[in-house]
Coordinates of C-alpha atoms in Angstrom, one line a residue:
Chain A
M1142 CA -10.6 17.2 -28.1
S1143 CA -13.5 14.9 -27.3
H1144 CA -11.0 12.8 -25.4
L1145 CA -10.3 15.8 -23.2
V1146 CA -14.0 16.3 -22.5
K1147 CA -14.5 12.7 -21.8
R1148 CA -11.6 12.7 -19.3
L1149 CA -12.8 15.8 -17.6
L1150 CA -16.3 14.3 -17.2
S1151 CA -15.0 11.1 -15.8
L1152 CA -12.9 13.2 -13.4
V1153 CA -16.0 15.0 -12.1
G1154 CA -17.7 11.6 -11.7
V1155 CA -14.8 10.2 -9.7
L1156 CA -14.7 13.3 -7.4
F1157 CA -18.4 13.1 -6.9
C1158 CA -18.1 9.4 -5.8
V1159 CA -15.2 10.3 -3.5
V1160 CA -17.1 13.0 -1.8
S1161 CA -20.3 10.9 -1.4
I1162 CA -18.4 7.8 -0.1
T1163 CA -16.4 10.0 2.3
F1164 CA -19.5 11.7 3.6
L1165 CA -21.4 8.5 4.1
L1166 CA -18.5 6.7 5.8
I1167 CA -18.0 9.6 8.2
R1168 CA -21.7 10.0 9.0
V1169 CA -22.3 6.3 9.7
S1170 CA -19.3 6.2 12.0
P1171 CA -20.6 5.8 15.6
G1172 CA -20.2 8.6 18.1
G1173 CA -20.7 12.3 17.5
P1174 CA -18.0 14.9 17.6
F1175 CA -19.3 16.3 20.9
D1176 CA -19.4 13.0 22.8
G1177 CA -16.9 13.8 25.6
E1178 CA -16.5 12.6 29.1
R1179 CA -18.9 15.3 30.2
K1180 CA -22.5 15.2 29.1
I1181 CA -23.4 18.5 27.4
P1182 CA -26.8 20.0 28.2
E1183 CA -29.3 19.3 25.5
A1184 CA -29.9 22.9 24.5
I1185 CA -26.2 23.6 24.1
E1186 CA -25.8 20.4 22.1
K1187 CA -28.6 21.5 19.8
Q1188 CA -26.9 24.9 19.3
L1189 CA -23.6 23.2 18.6
L1190 CA -25.1 20.9 16.0
A1191 CA -26.8 23.8 14.3
K1192 CA -23.5 25.8 14.3
Y1193 CA -21.6 23.0 12.7
K1194 CA -24.6 22.2 10.3
L1195 CA -25.0 18.7 11.8
D1196 CA -28.8 19.0 12.2
G1197 CA -31.5 17.9 9.9
S1198 CA -31.9 14.6 8.0
L1199 CA -28.9 12.8 6.5
W1200 CA -30.1 13.8 3.0
Q1201 CA -30.3 17.5 4.0
Q1202 CA -26.9 17.3 5.6
Y1203 CA -25.5 15.7 2.4
T1204 CA -26.9 18.2 0.0
G1205 CA -25.9 21.1 2.3
Y1206 CA -22.3 19.7 2.4
L1207 CA -22.2 19.4 -1.4
G1208 CA -23.4 23.0 -1.8
D1209 CA -20.7 24.2 0.6
L1210 CA -18.0 22.3 -1.2
L1211 CA -19.1 23.8 -4.5
R1212 CA -18.6 27.2 -2.9
G1213 CA -15.1 26.1 -1.8
D1214 CA -16.0 26.0 1.9
L1215 CA -14.7 22.9 3.7
R1216 CA -16.6 24.0 6.9
L1217 CA -15.4 24.2 10.5
S1218 CA -13.3 21.7 12.4
T1219 CA -15.3 20.3 15.3
K1220 CA -12.2 19.7 17.4
Y1221 CA -10.0 22.7 16.8
R1222 CA -12.9 25.1 17.6
N1223 CA -13.2 28.2 15.5
R1224 CA -10.7 27.1 13.0
S1225 CA -11.9 26.3 9.5
V1226 CA -10.7 23.3 7.6
N1227 CA -9.6 25.6 4.8
E1228 CA -7.4 27.5 7.3
I1229 CA -5.8 24.3 8.7
L1230 CA -5.1 23.0 5.2
A1231 CA -3.7 26.3 4.1
Q1232 CA -1.2 26.0 6.9
T1233 CA -0.3 22.3 6.7
L1234 CA -0.7 21.3 3.1
P1235 CA 2.4 23.3 1.8
V1236 CA 4.6 21.3 4.2
T1237 CA 3.2 18.0 3.1
L1238 CA 3.5 19.0 -0.6
A1239 CA 7.1 20.1 -0.1
L1240 CA 8.0 16.8 1.5
G1241 CA 6.0 14.8 -1.1
G1242 CA 7.5 16.8 -4.0
A1243 CA 11.1 16.3 -2.8
A1244 CA 10.4 12.5 -2.4
F1245 CA 8.7 12.4 -5.8
L1246 CA 11.7 13.9 -7.6
L1247 CA 14.2 11.8 -5.6
A1248 CA 12.2 8.6 -6.3
T1249 CA 11.8 9.3 -10.0
F1250 CA 15.4 10.2 -10.8
A1251 CA 17.0 7.6 -8.5
G1252 CA 14.7 4.9 -9.7
V1253 CA 15.2 5.7 -13.4
W1254 CA 19.0 5.9 -13.0
L1255 CA 19.2 2.7 -11.0
G1256 CA 16.9 0.7 -13.3
T1257 CA 18.8 1.9 -16.4
L1258 CA 22.1 1.0 -14.8
A1259 CA 20.9 -2.5 -13.9
A1260 CA 19.6 -3.0 -17.5
M1261 CA 22.9 -1.8 -19.1
H1262 CA 24.9 -4.2 -16.9
R1263 CA 22.4 -7.0 -17.1
A1264 CA 23.4 -10.2 -15.2
T1265 CA 26.5 -8.7 -13.7
W1266 CA 27.2 -7.9 -10.0
R1267 CA 25.9 -4.3 -10.6
D1268 CA 22.5 -5.6 -11.8
H1269 CA 22.3 -8.1 -8.9
A1270 CA 23.3 -5.5 -6.3
A1271 CA 20.8 -2.9 -7.7
M1272 CA 17.9 -5.3 -7.8
F1273 CA 18.8 -6.7 -4.3
A1274 CA 18.7 -3.1 -3.0
A1275 CA 15.4 -2.5 -4.7
L1276 CA 13.8 -5.6 -3.3
A1277 CA 15.1 -4.7 0.2
A1278 CA 13.7 -1.1 -0.1
I1279 CA 10.3 -2.5 -1.2
S1280 CA 10.3 -4.8 1.8
L1281 CA 11.2 -2.2 4.3
P1282 CA 8.3 0.2 5.1
S1283 CA 9.0 3.7 6.2
Y1284 CA 8.0 3.1 9.9
I1285 CA 10.9 0.6 10.1
T1286 CA 13.5 2.6 8.1
G1287 CA 12.4 6.0 9.6
P1288 CA 13.0 5.2 13.3
L1289 CA 16.2 3.2 12.5
M1290 CA 17.6 6.2 10.5
I1291 CA 16.8 8.5 13.4
L1292 CA 18.5 6.1 15.8
V1293 CA 21.6 5.9 13.6
F1294 CA 22.0 9.3 11.8
A1295 CA 20.4 11.6 14.4
L1296 CA 20.8 10.1 17.8
T1297 CA 24.0 8.1 17.5
L1298 CA 26.0 10.0 14.9
G1299 CA 24.3 13.4 15.3
W1300 CA 24.7 14.3 11.7
L1301 CA 21.1 15.3 11.0
P1302 CA 18.2 16.5 13.1
A1303 CA 15.9 13.8 14.5
G1304 CA 12.8 15.7 13.6
G1305 CA 11.1 19.0 13.1
W1306 CA 10.8 21.3 10.1
G1307 CA 12.4 24.5 8.9
S1308 CA 15.7 24.0 7.1
F1309 CA 17.0 21.9 4.3
S1310 CA 18.7 19.5 6.7
H1311 CA 15.2 18.7 8.2
L1312 CA 14.1 17.5 4.8
I1313 CA 16.9 15.0 4.0
L1314 CA 16.0 12.0 6.2
P1315 CA 12.2 12.1 5.8
A1316 CA 12.4 12.6 2.0
L1317 CA 14.9 9.7 1.8
V1318 CA 12.7 7.4 3.9
L1319 CA 9.6 8.3 1.9
A1320 CA 11.2 8.0 -1.5
A1321 CA 13.1 4.7 -1.0
P1322 CA 10.3 2.2 -1.6
A1323 CA 9.0 4.2 -4.5
A1324 CA 12.4 4.5 -6.1
A1325 CA 12.7 0.7 -5.8
V1326 CA 9.4 0.1 -7.6
I1327 CA 10.5 2.5 -10.4
A1328 CA 13.9 0.9 -10.7
R1329 CA 12.3 -2.5 -11.2
L1330 CA 9.9 -1.2 -13.8
M1331 CA 12.6 0.7 -15.5
R1332 CA 15.0 -2.3 -15.7
G1333 CA 12.3 -4.5 -17.2
S1334 CA 11.3 -2.1 -19.8
M1335 CA 14.8 -1.0 -20.6
V1336 CA 15.9 -4.7 -21.1
E1337 CA 13.1 -5.2 -23.6
T1338 CA 13.7 -1.9 -25.4
L1339 CA 17.4 -2.6 -25.8
Q1340 CA 16.6 -5.8 -27.8
Q1341 CA 14.6 -3.8 -30.4
D1342 CA 15.8 -3.1 -34.0
F1343 CA 16.2 0.6 -33.8
I1344 CA 18.7 0.1 -31.0
R1345 CA 20.7 -2.3 -33.1
T1346 CA 20.6 0.4 -35.8
A1347 CA 21.8 3.1 -33.4
R1348 CA 24.7 0.8 -32.2
A1349 CA 25.6 0.0 -35.9
K1350 CA 25.9 3.7 -36.5
G1351 CA 28.7 3.6 -34.0
L1352 CA 27.1 5.6 -31.3
R1353 CA 28.5 5.4 -27.8
E1354 CA 26.6 3.0 -25.6
S1355 CA 25.6 5.8 -23.2
A1356 CA 24.2 7.8 -26.1
V1357 CA 22.3 4.7 -27.3
V1358 CA 20.8 4.2 -23.9
Y1359 CA 20.1 7.7 -22.7
R1360 CA 19.2 9.3 -26.1
H1361 CA 17.4 6.6 -27.9
A1362 CA 16.2 3.8 -25.6
L1363 CA 15.3 5.9 -22.6
R1364 CA 12.6 7.8 -24.4
I1365 CA 10.6 4.6 -25.1
A1366 CA 11.6 2.6 -22.0
I1367 CA 10.4 5.3 -19.7
L1368 CA 6.8 5.0 -20.7
P1369 CA 5.8 2.4 -18.0
V1370 CA 7.4 4.6 -15.4
V1371 CA 5.4 7.6 -16.6
S1372 CA 2.2 5.6 -16.3
Y1373 CA 3.2 4.6 -12.7
L1374 CA 3.6 8.3 -11.7
G1375 CA -0.1 8.6 -10.8
P1376 CA -0.2 5.7 -8.4
L1377 CA 3.2 6.9 -7.1
A1378 CA 1.8 10.2 -6.1
A1379 CA -1.1 8.5 -4.2
H1380 CA 1.5 6.2 -2.5
L1381 CA 3.6 9.2 -1.4
L1382 CA 0.7 11.1 0.0
T1383 CA -0.4 8.1 2.0
G1384 CA 3.1 7.3 3.1
S1385 CA 3.8 10.9 4.2
I1386 CA 1.2 10.4 7.0
V1387 CA 3.6 7.9 8.7
V1388 CA 6.8 9.8 7.8
E1389 CA 5.3 13.1 9.2
T1390 CA 4.4 11.2 12.4
V1391 CA 7.8 9.6 12.8
F1392 CA 9.8 12.9 12.1
H1393 CA 7.3 15.2 13.9
I1394 CA 6.7 17.3 10.8
P1395 CA 3.9 19.8 11.1
G1396 CA 2.2 18.7 7.9
A1397 CA -1.3 17.6 7.1
G1398 CA -0.6 13.9 7.9
G1399 CA -0.7 14.4 11.6
F1400 CA -4.1 16.1 11.4
F1401 CA -5.3 13.2 9.4
V1402 CA -4.7 10.7 12.2
H1403 CA -6.0 13.1 14.8
S1404 CA -9.1 13.9 12.9
I1405 CA -10.0 10.2 12.9
L1406 CA -9.2 9.7 16.6
N1407 CA -11.2 13.0 17.5
R1408 CA -14.1 12.1 15.2
D1409 CA -13.5 15.4 13.5
G1410 CA -15.7 14.6 10.5
F1411 CA -15.3 17.8 8.4
L1412 CA -11.6 18.0 8.9
L1413 CA -11.2 14.4 7.8
G1414 CA -13.6 14.8 4.9
G1415 CA -12.0 18.0 3.8
M1416 CA -8.6 16.3 3.8
V1417 CA -9.7 13.2 1.9
I1418 CA -11.4 15.4 -0.7
V1419 CA -8.5 17.7 -1.1
Y1420 CA -6.0 14.8 -1.4
C1421 CA -8.2 13.0 -3.9
T1422 CA -8.7 16.2 -6.0
L1423 CA -5.0 16.8 -6.1
L1424 CA -4.3 13.2 -7.2
V1425 CA -7.1 13.2 -9.8
F1426 CA -5.7 16.3 -11.4
F1427 CA -2.2 15.0 -11.2
N1428 CA -3.3 11.9 -13.0
L1429 CA -4.8 14.0 -15.8
L1430 CA -1.5 15.7 -16.1
V1431 CA 0.4 12.4 -16.3
D1432 CA -2.1 11.2 -18.9
F1433 CA -1.3 14.3 -21.1
A1434 CA 2.4 13.8 -20.6
Y1435 CA 2.1 10.2 -21.6
G1436 CA 0.1 11.2 -24.7
L1437 CA 2.7 13.7 -25.7
L1438 CA 5.6 11.3 -25.2
D1439 CA 3.7 8.6 -27.1
R1440 CA 2.8 10.8 -30.0
R1441 CA 6.4 11.8 -30.4
I1442 CA 7.4 8.1 -30.6
K1443 CA 4.7 7.5 -33.2
S1444 CA 5.8 10.4 -35.4
H1445 CA 9.4 9.1 -35.1
A1446 CA 8.5 5.7 -36.3
Chain B
M1368 CA -11.5 -32.0 -17.7
A1369 CA -9.6 -33.6 -20.4
F1370 CA -9.3 -30.4 -22.4
S1371 CA -7.9 -28.3 -19.7
T1372 CA -4.7 -30.3 -19.7
A1373 CA -4.3 -29.1 -23.3
G1374 CA -3.2 -25.8 -21.9
S1375 CA 0.1 -26.4 -20.0
N1376 CA -0.6 -26.2 -16.3
P1377 CA 2.3 -24.5 -14.7
M1378 CA 1.4 -25.9 -11.3
L1379 CA 2.2 -29.4 -12.5
D1380 CA 5.3 -28.4 -14.3
P1381 CA 8.3 -29.9 -12.5
R1382 CA 10.7 -27.5 -14.2
V1383 CA 9.2 -24.6 -12.2
L1384 CA 10.0 -26.3 -8.9
H1385 CA 13.5 -27.1 -10.2
R1386 CA 14.2 -23.5 -11.2
V1387 CA 13.1 -22.3 -7.8
K1388 CA 15.3 -24.9 -6.1
K1389 CA 18.3 -23.6 -8.1
N1390 CA 17.8 -20.1 -6.7
P1391 CA 19.7 -20.0 -3.3
A1392 CA 17.9 -16.8 -2.2
A1393 CA 14.5 -18.5 -2.7
V1394 CA 15.5 -21.6 -0.8
V1395 CA 16.9 -19.6 2.2
S1396 CA 13.7 -17.5 2.2
A1397 CA 11.4 -20.5 2.2
A1398 CA 13.4 -22.0 5.1
F1399 CA 13.3 -18.8 7.0
L1400 CA 9.6 -18.4 6.5
A1401 CA 8.9 -21.9 7.7
F1402 CA 11.0 -21.1 10.8
I1403 CA 9.3 -17.8 11.6
V1404 CA 5.8 -19.1 11.0
L1405 CA 6.6 -22.1 13.3
A1406 CA 8.2 -19.8 15.9
C1407 CA 5.2 -17.5 15.9
V1408 CA 2.5 -20.2 16.0
V1409 CA 4.0 -22.7 18.5
G1410 CA 6.7 -20.6 20.1
P1411 CA 4.6 -18.8 22.7
E1412 CA 3.1 -22.1 23.8
F1413 CA 6.6 -23.1 25.1
L1414 CA 7.1 -19.8 26.9
S1415 CA 5.4 -19.0 30.1
A1416 CA 2.3 -16.9 29.5
S1417 CA 3.2 -14.6 32.4
L1418 CA 5.9 -13.1 30.1
G1419 CA 3.2 -11.3 28.3
E1420 CA 1.8 -9.8 31.5
P1421 CA 3.1 -6.6 33.1
G1422 CA 6.1 -7.4 35.4
P1423 CA 8.5 -5.6 37.7
N1424 CA 11.4 -5.3 35.3
Q1425 CA 10.9 -2.1 33.4
Y1426 CA 13.0 -1.5 30.3
A1427 CA 15.4 -4.3 31.1
P1428 CA 18.0 -4.6 28.4
P1429 CA 18.5 -7.9 26.6
S1430 CA 19.7 -10.6 28.9
W1431 CA 19.6 -14.5 29.2
E1432 CA 16.3 -14.2 31.0
H1433 CA 14.8 -11.8 28.5
P1434 CA 16.7 -12.2 25.2
F1435 CA 15.0 -9.3 23.5
G1436 CA 14.7 -7.2 26.7
T1437 CA 11.5 -5.9 28.3
D1438 CA 9.2 -2.9 27.6
L1439 CA 7.6 -0.1 29.6
N1440 CA 5.3 -2.5 31.5
G1441 CA 8.0 -5.1 32.1
R1442 CA 6.6 -7.4 29.4
D1443 CA 9.0 -9.7 27.6
V1444 CA 9.7 -8.3 24.1
L1445 CA 10.5 -11.7 22.6
Y1446 CA 7.1 -13.0 23.7
R1447 CA 5.4 -9.9 22.3
V1448 CA 7.2 -10.2 19.0
L1449 CA 6.1 -13.8 18.6
T1450 CA 2.5 -13.2 19.5
G1451 CA 2.5 -10.0 17.5
G1452 CA 3.8 -12.0 14.5
R1453 CA 0.8 -14.3 14.9
I1454 CA -1.6 -11.4 14.3
S1455 CA 0.5 -9.8 11.6
L1456 CA 0.9 -13.1 9.7
L1457 CA -2.8 -14.0 10.2
V1458 CA -4.0 -10.7 8.9
G1459 CA -1.5 -10.9 6.0
L1460 CA -2.5 -14.4 4.9
C1461 CA -6.3 -14.0 5.3
G1462 CA -6.3 -10.5 3.8
A1463 CA -4.3 -11.8 0.8
V1464 CA -6.8 -14.7 0.4
V1465 CA -9.7 -12.2 0.4
S1466 CA -7.9 -10.1 -2.2
L1467 CA -7.3 -13.3 -4.2
F1468 CA -11.0 -14.1 -4.5
I1469 CA -12.0 -10.6 -5.5
G1470 CA -9.1 -10.1 -7.9
T1471 CA -9.5 -13.4 -9.6
A1472 CA -13.2 -13.0 -10.0
W1473 CA -12.8 -9.5 -11.3
G1474 CA -10.0 -10.4 -13.8
L1475 CA -11.7 -13.6 -15.0
I1476 CA -15.0 -11.8 -15.8
A1477 CA -13.3 -8.8 -17.4
G1478 CA -11.0 -10.9 -19.5
Y1479 CA -13.6 -13.4 -20.5
A1480 CA -16.3 -10.9 -21.3
G1481 CA -14.0 -8.6 -23.2
G1482 CA -15.2 -5.5 -25.1
R1483 CA -17.1 -2.8 -23.2
V1484 CA -17.4 -4.8 -20.0
D1485 CA -13.7 -5.3 -19.9
A1486 CA -12.9 -1.7 -20.7
L1487 CA -15.3 -0.5 -17.9
M1488 CA -14.0 -3.0 -15.3
M1489 CA -10.4 -2.1 -16.0
R1490 CA -11.1 1.6 -15.9
V1491 CA -12.4 1.1 -12.4
V1492 CA -9.1 -0.7 -11.5
D1493 CA -7.2 2.2 -13.0
I1494 CA -9.1 4.8 -11.0
L1495 CA -8.8 2.8 -7.8
Y1496 CA -5.0 2.6 -8.4
S1497 CA -4.7 6.3 -8.3
V1498 CA -6.8 7.2 -5.3
P1499 CA -5.3 6.8 -1.8
R1500 CA -7.2 3.6 -1.0
L1501 CA -5.6 3.1 2.4
I1502 CA -7.1 6.5 3.5
F1503 CA -10.6 5.2 2.8
I1504 CA -9.8 2.1 4.8
L1505 CA -8.8 4.4 7.8
I1506 CA -12.3 5.7 7.8
A1507 CA -14.0 2.5 7.0
I1508 CA -12.5 0.6 9.9
N1509 CA -13.9 3.1 12.4
A1510 CA -17.2 3.2 10.6
F1511 CA -17.7 -0.6 10.5
N1512 CA -16.0 -1.8 13.7
A1513 CA -18.7 -0.7 16.1
G1514 CA -21.4 -2.2 13.9
L1515 CA -19.7 -5.5 13.7
Q1516 CA -19.1 -5.6 17.5
E1517 CA -22.8 -4.9 18.1
W1518 CA -23.9 -7.6 15.7
A1519 CA -21.5 -10.1 17.1
S1520 CA -22.6 -9.5 20.7
Q1521 CA -26.2 -9.9 19.7
E1522 CA -25.5 -13.2 18.0
G1523 CA -23.5 -14.2 21.0
L1524 CA -20.2 -14.7 19.1
Q1525 CA -17.9 -13.8 22.0
W1526 CA -14.7 -14.5 20.0
L1527 CA -15.7 -12.1 17.3
V1528 CA -16.4 -9.3 19.7
Q1529 CA -12.8 -9.6 21.0
S1530 CA -11.2 -9.8 17.6
S1531 CA -13.6 -7.7 15.6
R1532 CA -10.8 -5.3 14.6
I1533 CA -8.8 -8.2 13.2
A1534 CA -11.8 -9.4 11.2
I1535 CA -12.4 -5.9 9.9
L1536 CA -8.8 -5.4 9.0
I1537 CA -8.7 -8.7 7.0
L1538 CA -11.8 -7.8 5.1
T1539 CA -11.0 -4.2 4.3
L1540 CA -7.3 -4.8 3.5
G1541 CA -8.3 -7.7 1.2
F1542 CA -10.7 -5.2 -0.4
I1543 CA -7.9 -2.8 -1.4
E1544 CA -5.1 -5.1 -2.5
W1545 CA -6.9 -7.0 -5.3
L1546 CA -6.1 -4.7 -8.1
T1547 CA -2.8 -6.2 -9.3
M1548 CA -4.3 -9.7 -9.1
A1549 CA -7.2 -8.6 -11.3
R1550 CA -4.8 -7.1 -13.9
I1551 CA -2.6 -10.2 -14.0
V1552 CA -5.5 -12.6 -14.2
R1553 CA -7.2 -10.6 -16.9
G1554 CA -4.1 -10.5 -19.0
Q1555 CA -3.7 -14.3 -18.7
V1556 CA -7.4 -14.9 -19.5
L1557 CA -7.2 -12.7 -22.6
S1558 CA -4.5 -15.0 -24.1
L1559 CA -5.9 -18.3 -22.7
K1560 CA -9.4 -17.8 -24.1
E1561 CA -8.1 -17.7 -27.7
R1562 CA -6.5 -21.1 -27.2
Q1563 CA -7.9 -24.2 -28.9
F1564 CA -9.1 -26.0 -25.8
V1565 CA -11.4 -23.1 -25.0
T1566 CA -12.7 -23.0 -28.5
A1567 CA -13.3 -26.8 -28.3
A1568 CA -15.1 -26.4 -25.1
R1569 CA -17.3 -23.7 -26.6
A1570 CA -18.0 -25.8 -29.7
L1571 CA -19.1 -28.6 -27.4
G1572 CA -21.7 -26.3 -26.0
Q1573 CA -20.4 -25.9 -22.5
S1574 CA -21.7 -23.1 -20.4
H1575 CA -19.7 -19.9 -19.7
T1576 CA -19.5 -20.8 -16.0
K1577 CA -18.2 -24.3 -16.8
I1578 CA -15.5 -22.9 -19.2
L1579 CA -14.5 -20.3 -16.6
T1580 CA -14.3 -22.7 -13.6
R1581 CA -13.2 -25.9 -15.3
H1582 CA -11.0 -24.7 -18.1
L1583 CA -9.6 -21.3 -17.3
L1584 CA -9.3 -21.3 -13.6
P1585 CA -7.1 -24.5 -13.3
N1586 CA -4.7 -22.9 -15.8
L1587 CA -4.5 -19.8 -13.8
A1588 CA -3.7 -21.5 -10.5
G1589 CA 0.1 -21.1 -10.8
I1590 CA 0.1 -17.4 -11.5
I1591 CA -2.5 -16.8 -8.8
L1592 CA -0.4 -18.6 -6.3
V1593 CA 2.7 -16.5 -7.2
Y1594 CA 0.8 -13.3 -6.8
L1595 CA -0.7 -14.5 -3.5
T1596 CA 2.9 -14.8 -2.2
L1597 CA 3.5 -11.2 -3.3
T1598 CA 0.2 -9.9 -1.8
I1599 CA 0.9 -11.3 1.7
P1600 CA 3.8 -8.8 2.3
A1601 CA 1.7 -6.0 0.9
V1602 CA -1.2 -6.7 3.3
V1603 CA 1.2 -7.2 6.2
I1604 CA 2.7 -3.7 5.4
D1605 CA -0.8 -2.2 5.2
E1606 CA -1.8 -3.7 8.5
S1607 CA 1.3 -2.5 10.3
F1608 CA 0.9 0.9 8.7
L1609 CA -2.5 1.2 10.4
S1610 CA -1.4 -0.3 13.7
F1611 CA 1.7 2.0 13.7
L1612 CA -0.6 5.0 13.5
G1613 CA -2.7 3.5 16.4
L1614 CA -5.7 2.9 14.1
G1615 CA -5.3 -0.9 13.5
I1616 CA -4.8 -3.5 16.3
Q1617 CA -5.5 -2.0 19.7
A1618 CA -3.7 -2.6 23.0
P1619 CA -3.3 -4.9 24.9
Q1620 CA -3.3 -6.9 21.6
A1621 CA -0.2 -6.2 19.5
S1622 CA 1.0 -6.7 16.0
W1623 CA 4.4 -5.9 14.6
G1624 CA 3.1 -2.5 13.5
S1625 CA 2.0 -1.5 17.0
L1626 CA 5.2 -2.9 18.5
L1627 CA 7.2 -0.8 16.1
A1628 CA 5.2 2.3 17.2
D1629 CA 6.1 1.5 20.8
G1630 CA 9.8 1.1 19.7
A1631 CA 9.8 4.4 17.8
G1632 CA 8.4 6.1 20.9
A1633 CA 11.1 4.6 23.0
I1634 CA 14.1 6.3 21.3
N1635 CA 14.9 9.9 22.1
P1636 CA 18.0 12.1 22.5
L1637 CA 18.1 11.4 26.3
R1638 CA 17.9 7.7 26.4
S1639 CA 17.2 5.1 23.7
F1640 CA 15.7 1.8 24.5
W1641 CA 16.9 0.5 21.2
W1642 CA 15.8 -3.1 21.8
L1643 CA 12.2 -2.1 21.6
L1644 CA 12.7 -0.9 18.1
V1645 CA 15.4 -3.2 16.7
F1646 CA 13.9 -6.6 17.4
P1647 CA 10.4 -6.1 16.0
A1648 CA 11.9 -4.2 13.1
A1649 CA 14.3 -7.2 12.4
A1650 CA 11.5 -9.8 12.7
M1651 CA 9.2 -7.9 10.4
S1652 CA 11.7 -6.8 7.8
L1653 CA 13.3 -10.2 7.5
T1654 CA 9.8 -11.8 7.0
L1655 CA 8.8 -9.3 4.4
L1656 CA 12.2 -9.7 2.6
A1657 CA 11.8 -13.5 2.6
L1658 CA 8.2 -13.3 1.3
N1659 CA 9.2 -10.9 -1.5
F1660 CA 12.3 -13.0 -2.5
L1661 CA 10.2 -16.1 -2.6
G1662 CA 7.4 -14.5 -4.6
D1663 CA 9.9 -13.0 -7.1
A1664 CA 11.7 -16.3 -7.5
L1665 CA 8.4 -18.0 -8.2
R1666 CA 7.4 -15.4 -10.7
D1667 CA 10.7 -15.6 -12.5
A1668 CA 10.4 -19.4 -12.6
F1669 CA 7.0 -19.1 -14.3
D1670 CA 8.1 -16.3 -16.6
T1671 CA 11.5 -16.6 -18.1
R1672 CA 11.2 -13.5 -20.3
G1673 CA 13.5 -10.6 -19.7
R1674 CA 16.0 -12.5 -17.6

């Protein structure tokens, strides 16, 4: 139980650091949100600053922002006037999470399957082909594969839509592009750990019992060999959230990623800050979940031994 | 120094080079990398610089005159791929070196100190692994770029004013890609520091600094070099990620990432200027593939476990 309390405390610490660093980086960025081509009269600018709570000393702004965050208020966007950051996120985040979730499942299952297959047929053409494909997928970032896939599957062959959002067919290409490098990393992790697991004594016992090879691998070895993959799921989620910024741009998907880029270009501080904070909170909680899953899996292994 | 040879130094091990040479993919990759680096560094010197300037031929398809075609402003795509490669490779190499310094120092200290210091330092690495670091870099670049430009123009460093974004990219990307290096180095130090030559050095009363730099570091050189090879493609990918989104290298300068962004913008259902996309994509993906193949082959040559 004390472990749980410790984890929660460190989680709060991490989030506090994230919020502070984000706030500081945004506030030291040169240029205010209202620096446009036209000079705004001083009185109006003062009013605007007051409306968006950008007046007062840096410390006052910081403590004010922390207070608002604790109340769950991410403040107003300075670019998309009269829209709150909460509102924008409520509209766009579900899209990003749907894409990310699809890619997450795809990457995990494809990666585990491919890695296991390579380990079972070690040093055969299947192993070499799978590992070559994995290395290629790691080397090809989504802004190369994305436009090329559009060029081939959407514009030349016309099988799938080139972009947009709404139906299942819109999800296929972006999820595939987003998942490929992650699946490759998982496949490599999985192969390495499966190769090691298959050399252990309990596997020899299982084989000696006369179990089919597939039962040995999937029922006995997988349980242990999957542990490195489980501990990679946290970084994987971070990777997918970052990667989805590019994929959403390439496929014109109305998710949070596009707002991310625009909030930087528009110096829309609170929108940017809100998104960074929400992303990090999601990831930190997800990591906690992965930690527990790992603990559960690990305990089961210990009780088996 | 006599003691450090007691731990086998993989850098001096001829078997490693032999194993790499026997891997055809690694040899091909090394040759291709040499070719692409040479082409990017000296290639543009042999081409007329006017090819990089706007010209009358808009969107000309590949021909003898323009092997890779031309872009919206009539600039030669081959010339831009080569000069863009210069920037991408420069950022990749320098960023990887920055990450090497941070990661090695972090891993050395954590592994050598052990105990609570080690636990705390590695916890920091774990946490950094699970936050979207690249997103902080997005903000940091904008925050620091203007400051650096101002400082450089005050100091009269004209070259730095022009390439402040490249400098910032190198520093910030080096700052986020050191985590794997730190983990690897720490793992090696943990096993190395129990070896007899370290005990002997300690018994002789050598200082911690001396043990770290004279005895541990030379034995780590090989593994550090291997992970440097694997960090370069990671930094190149990060840089082009930022440039693709329009937040890295700014026009008229170009890197492979911003060329790819131009290419992705030039394909649409009405008319696709495919050469703007395909040639930068080929240059970049082949380079990344070669770097990863070479890095993997080097790593396998050092570590024969699990083959």
